[in-house]
PDB file of C-alpha atoms in Angstrom:
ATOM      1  CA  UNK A 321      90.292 153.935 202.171  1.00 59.00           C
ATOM      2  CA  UNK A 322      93.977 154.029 200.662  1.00 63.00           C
ATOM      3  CA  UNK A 323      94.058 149.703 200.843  1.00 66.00           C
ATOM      4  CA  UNK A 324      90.508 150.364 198.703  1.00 60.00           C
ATOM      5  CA  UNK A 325      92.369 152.176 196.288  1.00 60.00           C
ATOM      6  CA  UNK A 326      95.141 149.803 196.470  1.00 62.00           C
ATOM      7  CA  UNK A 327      92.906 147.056 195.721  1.00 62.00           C
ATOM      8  CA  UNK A 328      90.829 148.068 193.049  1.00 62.00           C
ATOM      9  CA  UNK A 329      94.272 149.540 191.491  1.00 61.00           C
ATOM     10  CA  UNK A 330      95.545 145.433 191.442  1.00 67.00           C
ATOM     11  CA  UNK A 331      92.492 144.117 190.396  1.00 67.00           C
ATOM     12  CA  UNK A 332      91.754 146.480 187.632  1.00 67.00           C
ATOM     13  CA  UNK A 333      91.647 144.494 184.697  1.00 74.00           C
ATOM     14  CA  UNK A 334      89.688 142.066 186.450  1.00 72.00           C
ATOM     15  CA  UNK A 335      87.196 144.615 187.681  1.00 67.00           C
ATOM     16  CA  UNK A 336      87.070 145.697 184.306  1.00 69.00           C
ATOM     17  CA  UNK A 337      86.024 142.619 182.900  1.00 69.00           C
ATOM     18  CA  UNK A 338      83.715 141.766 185.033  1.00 74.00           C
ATOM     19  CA  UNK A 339      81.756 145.131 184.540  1.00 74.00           C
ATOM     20  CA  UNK A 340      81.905 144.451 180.473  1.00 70.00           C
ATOM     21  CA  UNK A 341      80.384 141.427 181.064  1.00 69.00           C
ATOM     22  CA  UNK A 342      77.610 142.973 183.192  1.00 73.00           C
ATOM     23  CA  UNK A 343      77.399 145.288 180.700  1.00 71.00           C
ATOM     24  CA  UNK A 344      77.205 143.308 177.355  1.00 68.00           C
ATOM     25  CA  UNK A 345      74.726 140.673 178.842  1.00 64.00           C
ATOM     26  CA  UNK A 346      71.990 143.311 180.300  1.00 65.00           C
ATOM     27  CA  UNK A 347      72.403 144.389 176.420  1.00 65.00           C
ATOM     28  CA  UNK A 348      71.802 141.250 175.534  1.00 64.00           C
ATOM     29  CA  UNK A 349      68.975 140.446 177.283  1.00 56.00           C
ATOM     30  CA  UNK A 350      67.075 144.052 177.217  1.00 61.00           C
ATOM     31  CA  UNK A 351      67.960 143.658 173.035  1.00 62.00           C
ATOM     32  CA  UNK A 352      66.593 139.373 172.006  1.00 55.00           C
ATOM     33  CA  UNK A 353      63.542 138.821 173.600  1.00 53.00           C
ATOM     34  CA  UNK A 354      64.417 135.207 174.097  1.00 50.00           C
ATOM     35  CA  UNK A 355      67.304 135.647 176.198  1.00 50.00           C
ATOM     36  CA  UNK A 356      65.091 138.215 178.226  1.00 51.00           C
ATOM     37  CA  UNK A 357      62.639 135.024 179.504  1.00 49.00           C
ATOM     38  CA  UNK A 358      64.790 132.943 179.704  1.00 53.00           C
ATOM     39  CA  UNK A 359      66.061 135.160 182.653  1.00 47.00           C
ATOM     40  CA  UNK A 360      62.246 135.970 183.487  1.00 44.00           C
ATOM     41  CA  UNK A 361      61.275 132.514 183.700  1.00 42.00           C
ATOM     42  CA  UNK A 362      64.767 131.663 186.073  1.00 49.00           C
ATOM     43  CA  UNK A 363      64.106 134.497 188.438  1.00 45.00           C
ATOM     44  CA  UNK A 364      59.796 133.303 188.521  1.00 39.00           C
ATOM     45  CA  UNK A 365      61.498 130.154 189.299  1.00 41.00           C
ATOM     46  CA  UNK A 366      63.943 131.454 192.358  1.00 43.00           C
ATOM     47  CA  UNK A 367      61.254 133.174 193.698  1.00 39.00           C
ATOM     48  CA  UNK A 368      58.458 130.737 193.016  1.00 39.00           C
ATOM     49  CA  UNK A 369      60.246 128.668 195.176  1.00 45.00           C
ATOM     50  CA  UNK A 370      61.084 131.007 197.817  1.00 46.00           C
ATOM     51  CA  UNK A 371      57.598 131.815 198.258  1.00 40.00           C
ATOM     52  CA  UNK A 372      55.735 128.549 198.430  1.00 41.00           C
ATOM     53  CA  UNK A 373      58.426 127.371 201.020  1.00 56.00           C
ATOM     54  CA  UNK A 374      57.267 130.547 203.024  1.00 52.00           C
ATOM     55  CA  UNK A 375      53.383 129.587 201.807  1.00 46.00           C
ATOM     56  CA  UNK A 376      53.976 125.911 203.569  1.00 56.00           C
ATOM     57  CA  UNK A 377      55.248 127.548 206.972  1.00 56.00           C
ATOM     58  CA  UNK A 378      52.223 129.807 206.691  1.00 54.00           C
ATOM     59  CA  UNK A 379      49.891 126.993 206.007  1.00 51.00           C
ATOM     60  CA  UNK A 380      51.365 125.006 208.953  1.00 56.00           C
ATOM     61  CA  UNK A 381      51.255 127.955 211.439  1.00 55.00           C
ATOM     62  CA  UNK A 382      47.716 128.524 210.249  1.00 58.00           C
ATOM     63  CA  UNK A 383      46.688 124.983 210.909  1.00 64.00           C
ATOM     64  CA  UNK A 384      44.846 125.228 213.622  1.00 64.00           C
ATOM     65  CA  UNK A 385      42.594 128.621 212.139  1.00 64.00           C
ATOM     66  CA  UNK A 386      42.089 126.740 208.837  1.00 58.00           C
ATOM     67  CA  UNK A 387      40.160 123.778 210.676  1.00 69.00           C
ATOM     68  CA  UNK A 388      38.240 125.517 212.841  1.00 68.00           C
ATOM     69  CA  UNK A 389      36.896 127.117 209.883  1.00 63.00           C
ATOM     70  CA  UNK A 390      36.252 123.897 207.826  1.00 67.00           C
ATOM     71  CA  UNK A 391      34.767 122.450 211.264  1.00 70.00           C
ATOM     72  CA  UNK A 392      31.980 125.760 211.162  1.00 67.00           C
ATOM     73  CA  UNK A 393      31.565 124.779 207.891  1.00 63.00           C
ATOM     74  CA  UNK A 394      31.040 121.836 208.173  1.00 70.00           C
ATOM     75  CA  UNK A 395      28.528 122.584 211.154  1.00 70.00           C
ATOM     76  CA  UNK A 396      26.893 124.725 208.867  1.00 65.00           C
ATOM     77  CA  UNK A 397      26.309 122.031 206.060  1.00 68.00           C
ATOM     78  CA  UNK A 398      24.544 119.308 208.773  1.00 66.00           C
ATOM     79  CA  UNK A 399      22.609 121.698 209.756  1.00 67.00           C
ATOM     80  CA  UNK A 400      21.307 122.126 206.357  1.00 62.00           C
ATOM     81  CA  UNK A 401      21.041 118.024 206.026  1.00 66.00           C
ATOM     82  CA  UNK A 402      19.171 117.834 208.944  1.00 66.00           C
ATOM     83  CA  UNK A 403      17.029 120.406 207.909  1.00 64.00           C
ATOM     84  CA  UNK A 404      16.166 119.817 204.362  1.00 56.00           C
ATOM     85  CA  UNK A 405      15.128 116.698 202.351  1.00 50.00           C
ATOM     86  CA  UNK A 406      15.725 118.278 199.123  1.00 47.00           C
ATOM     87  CA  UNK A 407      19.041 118.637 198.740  1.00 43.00           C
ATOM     88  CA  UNK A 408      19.395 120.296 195.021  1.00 41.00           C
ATOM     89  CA  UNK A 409      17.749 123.313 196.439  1.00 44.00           C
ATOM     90  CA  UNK A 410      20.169 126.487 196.736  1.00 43.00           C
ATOM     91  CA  UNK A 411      19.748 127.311 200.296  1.00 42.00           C
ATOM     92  CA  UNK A 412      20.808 130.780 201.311  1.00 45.00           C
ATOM     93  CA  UNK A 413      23.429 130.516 204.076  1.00 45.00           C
ATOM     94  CA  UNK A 414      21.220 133.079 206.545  1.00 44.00           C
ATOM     95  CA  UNK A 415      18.771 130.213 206.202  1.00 39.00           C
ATOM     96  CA  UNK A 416      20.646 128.516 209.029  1.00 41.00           C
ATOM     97  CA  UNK A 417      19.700 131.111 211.546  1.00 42.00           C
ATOM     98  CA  UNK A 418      16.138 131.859 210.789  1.00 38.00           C
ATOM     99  CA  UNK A 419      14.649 128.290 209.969  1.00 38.00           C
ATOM    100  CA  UNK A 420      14.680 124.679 210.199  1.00 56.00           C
ATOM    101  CA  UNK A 421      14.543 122.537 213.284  1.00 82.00           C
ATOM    102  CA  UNK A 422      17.993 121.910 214.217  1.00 86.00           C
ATOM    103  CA  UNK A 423      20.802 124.431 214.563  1.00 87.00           C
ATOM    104  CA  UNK A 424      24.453 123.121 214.454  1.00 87.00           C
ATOM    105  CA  UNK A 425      27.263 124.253 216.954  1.00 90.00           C
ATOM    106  CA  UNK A 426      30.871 123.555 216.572  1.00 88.00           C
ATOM    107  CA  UNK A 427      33.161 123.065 219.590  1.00 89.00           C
ATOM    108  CA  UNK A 428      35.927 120.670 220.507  1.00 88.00           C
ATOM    109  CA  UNK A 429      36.590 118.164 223.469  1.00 89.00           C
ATOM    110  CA  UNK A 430      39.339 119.358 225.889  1.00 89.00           C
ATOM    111  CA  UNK A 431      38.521 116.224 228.433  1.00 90.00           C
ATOM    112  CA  UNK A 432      37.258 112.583 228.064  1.00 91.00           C
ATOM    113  CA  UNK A 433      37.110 109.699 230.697  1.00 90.00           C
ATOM    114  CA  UNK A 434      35.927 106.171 229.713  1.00 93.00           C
ATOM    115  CA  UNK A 435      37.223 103.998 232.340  1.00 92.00           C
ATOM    116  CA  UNK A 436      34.486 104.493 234.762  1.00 94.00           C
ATOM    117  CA  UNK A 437      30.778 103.527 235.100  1.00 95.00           C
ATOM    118  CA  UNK A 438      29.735 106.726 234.907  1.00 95.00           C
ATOM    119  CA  UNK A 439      31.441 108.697 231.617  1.00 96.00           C
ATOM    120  CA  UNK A 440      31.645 112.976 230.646  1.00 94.00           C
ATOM    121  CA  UNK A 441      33.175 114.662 228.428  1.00 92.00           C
ATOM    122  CA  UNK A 442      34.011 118.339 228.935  1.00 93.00           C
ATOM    123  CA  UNK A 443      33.689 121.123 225.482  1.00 91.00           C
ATOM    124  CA  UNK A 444      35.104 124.048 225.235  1.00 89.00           C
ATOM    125  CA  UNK A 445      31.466 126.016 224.220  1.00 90.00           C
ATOM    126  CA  UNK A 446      28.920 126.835 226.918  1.00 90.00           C
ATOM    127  CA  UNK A 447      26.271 129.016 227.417  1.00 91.00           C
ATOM    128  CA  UNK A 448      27.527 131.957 225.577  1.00 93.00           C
ATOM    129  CA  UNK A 449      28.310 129.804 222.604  1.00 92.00           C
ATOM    130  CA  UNK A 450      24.407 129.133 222.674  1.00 93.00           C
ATOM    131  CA  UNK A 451      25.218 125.604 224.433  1.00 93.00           C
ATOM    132  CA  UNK A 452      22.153 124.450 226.244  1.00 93.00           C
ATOM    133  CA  UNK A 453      21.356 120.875 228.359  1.00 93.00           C
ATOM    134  CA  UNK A 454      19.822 118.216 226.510  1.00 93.00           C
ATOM    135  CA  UNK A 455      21.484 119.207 223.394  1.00 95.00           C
ATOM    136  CA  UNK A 456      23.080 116.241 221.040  1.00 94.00           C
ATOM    137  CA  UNK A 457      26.837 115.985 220.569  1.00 95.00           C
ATOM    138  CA  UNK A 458      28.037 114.283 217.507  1.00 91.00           C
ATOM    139  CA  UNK A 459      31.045 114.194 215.135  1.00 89.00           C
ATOM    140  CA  UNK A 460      31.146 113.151 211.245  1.00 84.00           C
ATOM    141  CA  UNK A 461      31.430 109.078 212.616  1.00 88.00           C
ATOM    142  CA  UNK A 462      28.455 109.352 214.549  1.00 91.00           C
ATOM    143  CA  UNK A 463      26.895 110.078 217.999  1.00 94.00           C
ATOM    144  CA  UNK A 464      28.920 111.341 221.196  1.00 96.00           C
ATOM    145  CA  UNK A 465      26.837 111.566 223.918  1.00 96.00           C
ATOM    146  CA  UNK A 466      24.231 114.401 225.192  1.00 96.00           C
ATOM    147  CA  UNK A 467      25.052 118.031 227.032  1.00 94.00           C
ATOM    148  CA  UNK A 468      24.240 117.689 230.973  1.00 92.00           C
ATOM    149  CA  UNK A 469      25.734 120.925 232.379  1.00 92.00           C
ATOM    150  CA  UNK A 470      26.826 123.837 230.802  1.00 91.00           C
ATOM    151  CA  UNK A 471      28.915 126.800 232.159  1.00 91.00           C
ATOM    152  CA  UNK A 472      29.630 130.258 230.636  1.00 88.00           C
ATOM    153  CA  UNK A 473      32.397 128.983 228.199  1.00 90.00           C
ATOM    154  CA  UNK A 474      32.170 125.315 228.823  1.00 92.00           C
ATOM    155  CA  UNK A 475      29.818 122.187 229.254  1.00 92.00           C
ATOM    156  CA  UNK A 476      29.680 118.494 230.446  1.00 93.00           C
ATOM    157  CA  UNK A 477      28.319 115.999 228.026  1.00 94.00           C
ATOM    158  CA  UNK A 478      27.226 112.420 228.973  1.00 96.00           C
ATOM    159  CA  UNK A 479      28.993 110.002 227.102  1.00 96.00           C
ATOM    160  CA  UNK A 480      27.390 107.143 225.180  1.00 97.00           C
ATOM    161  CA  UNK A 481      29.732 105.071 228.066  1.00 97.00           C
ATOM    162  CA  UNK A 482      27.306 105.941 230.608  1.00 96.00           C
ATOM    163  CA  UNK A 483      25.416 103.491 232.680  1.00 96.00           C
ATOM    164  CA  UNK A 484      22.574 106.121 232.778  1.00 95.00           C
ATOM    165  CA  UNK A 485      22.316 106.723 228.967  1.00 95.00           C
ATOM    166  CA  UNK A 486      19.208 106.220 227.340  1.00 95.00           C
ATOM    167  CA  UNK A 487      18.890 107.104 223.178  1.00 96.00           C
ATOM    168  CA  UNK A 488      16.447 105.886 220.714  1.00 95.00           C
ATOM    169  CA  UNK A 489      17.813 104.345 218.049  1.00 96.00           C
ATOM    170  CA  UNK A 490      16.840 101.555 215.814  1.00 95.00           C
ATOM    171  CA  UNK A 491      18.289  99.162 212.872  1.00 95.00           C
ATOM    172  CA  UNK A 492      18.514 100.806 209.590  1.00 93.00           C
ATOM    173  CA  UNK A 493      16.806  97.976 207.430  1.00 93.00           C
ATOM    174  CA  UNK A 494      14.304  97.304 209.119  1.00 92.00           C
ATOM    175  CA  UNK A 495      13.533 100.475 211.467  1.00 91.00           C
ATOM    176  CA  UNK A 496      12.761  98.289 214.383  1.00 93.00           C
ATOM    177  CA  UNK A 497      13.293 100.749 217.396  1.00 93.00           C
ATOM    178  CA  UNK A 498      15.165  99.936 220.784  1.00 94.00           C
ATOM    179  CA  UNK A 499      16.867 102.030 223.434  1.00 95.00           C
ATOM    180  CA  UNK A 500      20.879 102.415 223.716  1.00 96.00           C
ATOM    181  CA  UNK A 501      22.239 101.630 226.871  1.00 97.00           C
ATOM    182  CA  UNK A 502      25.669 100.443 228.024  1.00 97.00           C
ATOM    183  CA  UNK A 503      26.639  97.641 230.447  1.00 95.00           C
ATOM    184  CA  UNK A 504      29.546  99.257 231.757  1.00 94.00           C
ATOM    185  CA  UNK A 505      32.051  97.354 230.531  1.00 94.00           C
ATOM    186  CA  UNK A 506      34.074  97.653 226.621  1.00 94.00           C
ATOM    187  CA  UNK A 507      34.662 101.151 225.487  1.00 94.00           C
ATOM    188  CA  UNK A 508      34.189 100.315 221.872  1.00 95.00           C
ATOM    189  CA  UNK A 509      30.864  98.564 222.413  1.00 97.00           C
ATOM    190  CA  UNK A 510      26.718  99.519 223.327  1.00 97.00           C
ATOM    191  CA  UNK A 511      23.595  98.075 223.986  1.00 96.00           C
ATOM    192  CA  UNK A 512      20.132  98.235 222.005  1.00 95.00           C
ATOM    193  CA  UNK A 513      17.949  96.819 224.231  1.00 93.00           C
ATOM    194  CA  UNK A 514      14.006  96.464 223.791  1.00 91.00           C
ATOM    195  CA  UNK A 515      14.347  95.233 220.096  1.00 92.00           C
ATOM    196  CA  UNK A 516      11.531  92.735 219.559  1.00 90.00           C
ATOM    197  CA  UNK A 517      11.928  89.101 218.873  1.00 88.00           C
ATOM    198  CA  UNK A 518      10.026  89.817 215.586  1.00 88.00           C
ATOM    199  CA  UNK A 519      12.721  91.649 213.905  1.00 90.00           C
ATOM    200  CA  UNK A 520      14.764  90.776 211.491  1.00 90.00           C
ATOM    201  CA  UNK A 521      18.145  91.268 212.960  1.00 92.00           C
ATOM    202  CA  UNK A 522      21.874  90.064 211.323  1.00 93.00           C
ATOM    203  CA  UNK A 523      25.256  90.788 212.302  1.00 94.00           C
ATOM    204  CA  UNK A 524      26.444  93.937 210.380  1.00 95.00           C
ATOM    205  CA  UNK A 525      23.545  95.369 209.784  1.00 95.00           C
ATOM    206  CA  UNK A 526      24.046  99.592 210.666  1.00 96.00           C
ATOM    207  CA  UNK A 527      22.430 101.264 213.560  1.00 96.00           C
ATOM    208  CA  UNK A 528      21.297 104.864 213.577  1.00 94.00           C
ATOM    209  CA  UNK A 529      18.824 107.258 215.430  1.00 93.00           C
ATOM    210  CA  UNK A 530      15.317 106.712 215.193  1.00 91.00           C
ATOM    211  CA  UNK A 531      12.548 108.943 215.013  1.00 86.00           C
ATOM    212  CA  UNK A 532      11.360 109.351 218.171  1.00 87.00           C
ATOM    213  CA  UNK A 533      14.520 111.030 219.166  1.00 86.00           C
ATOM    214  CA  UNK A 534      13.451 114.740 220.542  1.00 88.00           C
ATOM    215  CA  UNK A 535      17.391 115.189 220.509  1.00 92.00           C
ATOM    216  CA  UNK A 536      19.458 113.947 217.967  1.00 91.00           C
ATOM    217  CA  UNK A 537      18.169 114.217 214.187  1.00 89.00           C
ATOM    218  CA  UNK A 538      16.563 110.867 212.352  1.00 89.00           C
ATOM    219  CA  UNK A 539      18.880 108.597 211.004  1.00 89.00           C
ATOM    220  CA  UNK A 540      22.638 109.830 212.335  1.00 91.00           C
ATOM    221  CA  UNK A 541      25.151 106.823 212.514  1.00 91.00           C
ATOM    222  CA  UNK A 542      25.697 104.625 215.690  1.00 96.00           C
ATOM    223  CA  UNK A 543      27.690 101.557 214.956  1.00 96.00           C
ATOM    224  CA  UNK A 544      27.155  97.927 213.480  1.00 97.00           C
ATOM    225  CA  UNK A 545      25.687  94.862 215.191  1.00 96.00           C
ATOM    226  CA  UNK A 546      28.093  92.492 216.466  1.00 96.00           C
ATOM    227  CA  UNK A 547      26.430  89.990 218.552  1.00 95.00           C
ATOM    228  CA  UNK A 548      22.604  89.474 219.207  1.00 93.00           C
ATOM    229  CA  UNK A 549      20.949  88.049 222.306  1.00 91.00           C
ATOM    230  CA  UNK A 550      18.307  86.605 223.413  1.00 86.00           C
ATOM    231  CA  UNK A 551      16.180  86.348 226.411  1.00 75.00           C
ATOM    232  CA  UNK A 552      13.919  83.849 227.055  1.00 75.00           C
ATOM    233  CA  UNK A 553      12.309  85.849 229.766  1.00 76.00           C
ATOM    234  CA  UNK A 554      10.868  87.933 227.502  1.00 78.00           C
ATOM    235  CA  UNK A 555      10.345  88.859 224.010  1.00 82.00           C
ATOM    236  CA  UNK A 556      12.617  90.943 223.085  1.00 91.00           C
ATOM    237  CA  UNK A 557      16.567  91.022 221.354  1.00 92.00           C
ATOM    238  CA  UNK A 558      19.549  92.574 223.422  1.00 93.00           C
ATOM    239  CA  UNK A 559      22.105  93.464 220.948  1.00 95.00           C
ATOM    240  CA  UNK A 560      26.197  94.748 221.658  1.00 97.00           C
ATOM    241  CA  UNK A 561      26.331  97.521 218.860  1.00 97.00           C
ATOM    242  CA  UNK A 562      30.296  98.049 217.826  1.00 97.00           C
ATOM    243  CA  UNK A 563      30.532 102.507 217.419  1.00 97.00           C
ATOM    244  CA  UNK A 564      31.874 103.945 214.886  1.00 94.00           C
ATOM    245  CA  UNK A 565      33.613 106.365 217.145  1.00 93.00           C
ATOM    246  CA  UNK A 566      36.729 105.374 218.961  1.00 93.00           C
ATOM    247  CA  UNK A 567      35.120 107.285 222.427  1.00 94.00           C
ATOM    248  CA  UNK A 568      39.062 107.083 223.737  1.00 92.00           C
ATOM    249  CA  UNK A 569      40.100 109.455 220.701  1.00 89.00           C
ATOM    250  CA  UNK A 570      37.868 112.777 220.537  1.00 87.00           C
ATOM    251  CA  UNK A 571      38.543 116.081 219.228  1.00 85.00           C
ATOM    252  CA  UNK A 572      36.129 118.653 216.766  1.00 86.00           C
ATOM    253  CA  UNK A 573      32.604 117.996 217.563  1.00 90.00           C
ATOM    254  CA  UNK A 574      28.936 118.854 216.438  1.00 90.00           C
ATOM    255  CA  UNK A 575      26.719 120.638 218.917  1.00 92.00           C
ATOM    256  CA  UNK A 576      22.856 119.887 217.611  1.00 92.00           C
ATOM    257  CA  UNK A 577      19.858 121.877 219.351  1.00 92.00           C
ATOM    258  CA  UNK A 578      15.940 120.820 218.204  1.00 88.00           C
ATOM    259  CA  UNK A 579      14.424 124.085 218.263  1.00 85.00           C
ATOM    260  CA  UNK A 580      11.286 121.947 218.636  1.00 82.00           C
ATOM    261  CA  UNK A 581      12.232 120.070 221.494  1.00 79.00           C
ATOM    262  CA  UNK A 582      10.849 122.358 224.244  1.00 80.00           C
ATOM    263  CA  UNK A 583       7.438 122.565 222.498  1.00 80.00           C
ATOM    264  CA  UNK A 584       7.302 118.871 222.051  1.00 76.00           C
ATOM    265  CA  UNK A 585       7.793 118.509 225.834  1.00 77.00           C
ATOM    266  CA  UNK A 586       5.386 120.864 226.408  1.00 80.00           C
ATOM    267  CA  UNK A 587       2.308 119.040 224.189  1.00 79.00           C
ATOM    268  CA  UNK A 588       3.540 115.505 225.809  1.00 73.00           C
ATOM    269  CA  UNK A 589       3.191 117.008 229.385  1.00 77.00           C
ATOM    270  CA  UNK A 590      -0.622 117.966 228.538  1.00 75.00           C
ATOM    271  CA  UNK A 591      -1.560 114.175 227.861  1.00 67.00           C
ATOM    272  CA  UNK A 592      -0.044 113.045 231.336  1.00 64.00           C
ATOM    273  CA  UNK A 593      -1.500 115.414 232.766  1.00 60.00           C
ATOM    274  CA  UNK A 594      -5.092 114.032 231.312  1.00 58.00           C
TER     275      UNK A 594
END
């Protein structure tokens, strides 16, 4: 205490001073309005800085919350594309649950092979999620595959890279319809098999699913033609479809279920039965 005494006792007339000046420029500023934002609009911009470098940490740390939202979200706006043709319609968001054909289900793939004949991927939804088999997995480039297996919080989905997938799909300009297969043997390429010789068929032209699809909605993206085939044997085009996907580099996807699907089974199993 007595070398606090000492000190201030030295360093008086400094101390002093320094307390005037305190003094005279809160005066200042509390007496010209001027000088009073200046010092407003200094401390906004301290602080305004301090804050949106603690904002961008937040943001960061909150990366992964922040896109599984906009992935639901994003769920929830296919599902309303699949559903309705007239798009300038406000659509209530409880909509979603009570009508339309297809329901959308968000997830994300935690494993993916494609070096093997036979091809799954593994999401992290299952049957508690509302994940059932036969239901179509998808992203915003196109189609994934289809859900084989599912478990309480997880399910298998057969890739498109599967010797033993079969989707309809067909060309976009002309709607000719074919089934997707794959050979087996690039990652980055299908097959649309069955495509008449009729058809009008040129490199580039888009793919999508067709219609007859009791899976995956009309008209969801595929790939592009790359080369086209023919067979002499028969009368039909065999065409290697490039994807729009990269199927080696997977993560949010799009579960779809066709409510109708089960009934359509149903009414198709009557006419065999005939």
């Amino acid at each position: 205490m007595q070398q606090l005494f000492v000190y201030i006792f030295k360093n008086s007339t400094r101390l002093l001073f320094l307390l005037l000046l305190v003094v005279s420029l809160v005066l200042t500023i509390q007496s010209h309005s001027f000088h009073r934002s200046q010092v407003i609009s200094s401390a906004n911009f301290v602080t305004g800085g301090v804050y949106e470098r603690i904002n961008s940490v937040n943001e960061y740390l909150n990366l992964k919350t922040e896109n599984e939202g906009l992935a639901n979200e994003n769920a929830r706006l296919k599902s309303l594309l699949f559903n309705f043709k007239d798009t300038t319609k406000v659509i209530d968001k409880e909509l979603l649950s009570r009508f339309g054909n297809y329901k959308v289900f968000q997830s994300k793939i935690i494993n993916n092979t494609y070096n093997v004949h036979e091809n799954f991927l593994t999401i992290n939804s299952g049957s508690l999620n509302g994940i059932k088999p036969d239901m179509g997995v998808m992203n915003s480039k196109g189609i994934i595959g289809i859900v084989e297996h599912t478990s309480k919080n997880y399910a298998t989905v057969i890739s498109v890279l599967n010797v033993k997938s079969q989707i309809n799909a067909k060309i976009k300009k002309t709607s000719h319809f074919g089934t997707l297969t794959w050979n087996g043997k690039s990652t980055g390429y299908v097959q649309l098999i069955d495509i008449p010789r009729l058809a009008t068929v040129k490199k580039g032209d888009t793919i999508i699913t067709g219609a007859q699809s009791i899976i995956f909605p009309e008209n969801i993206n595929i790939g592009t033609i790359h080369k086209i085939y023919t067979d002499n044997k028969t009368n039909y085009f065999t065409i290697d479809v490039k994807l729009f996907n990269d199927m080696t580099s997977l993560g949010h996807v799009y579960i779809i279920e066709n409510k109708d699907r089960k009934e359509v089974l149903q009414l198709e199993a009557q006419n065999k039965d005939e």
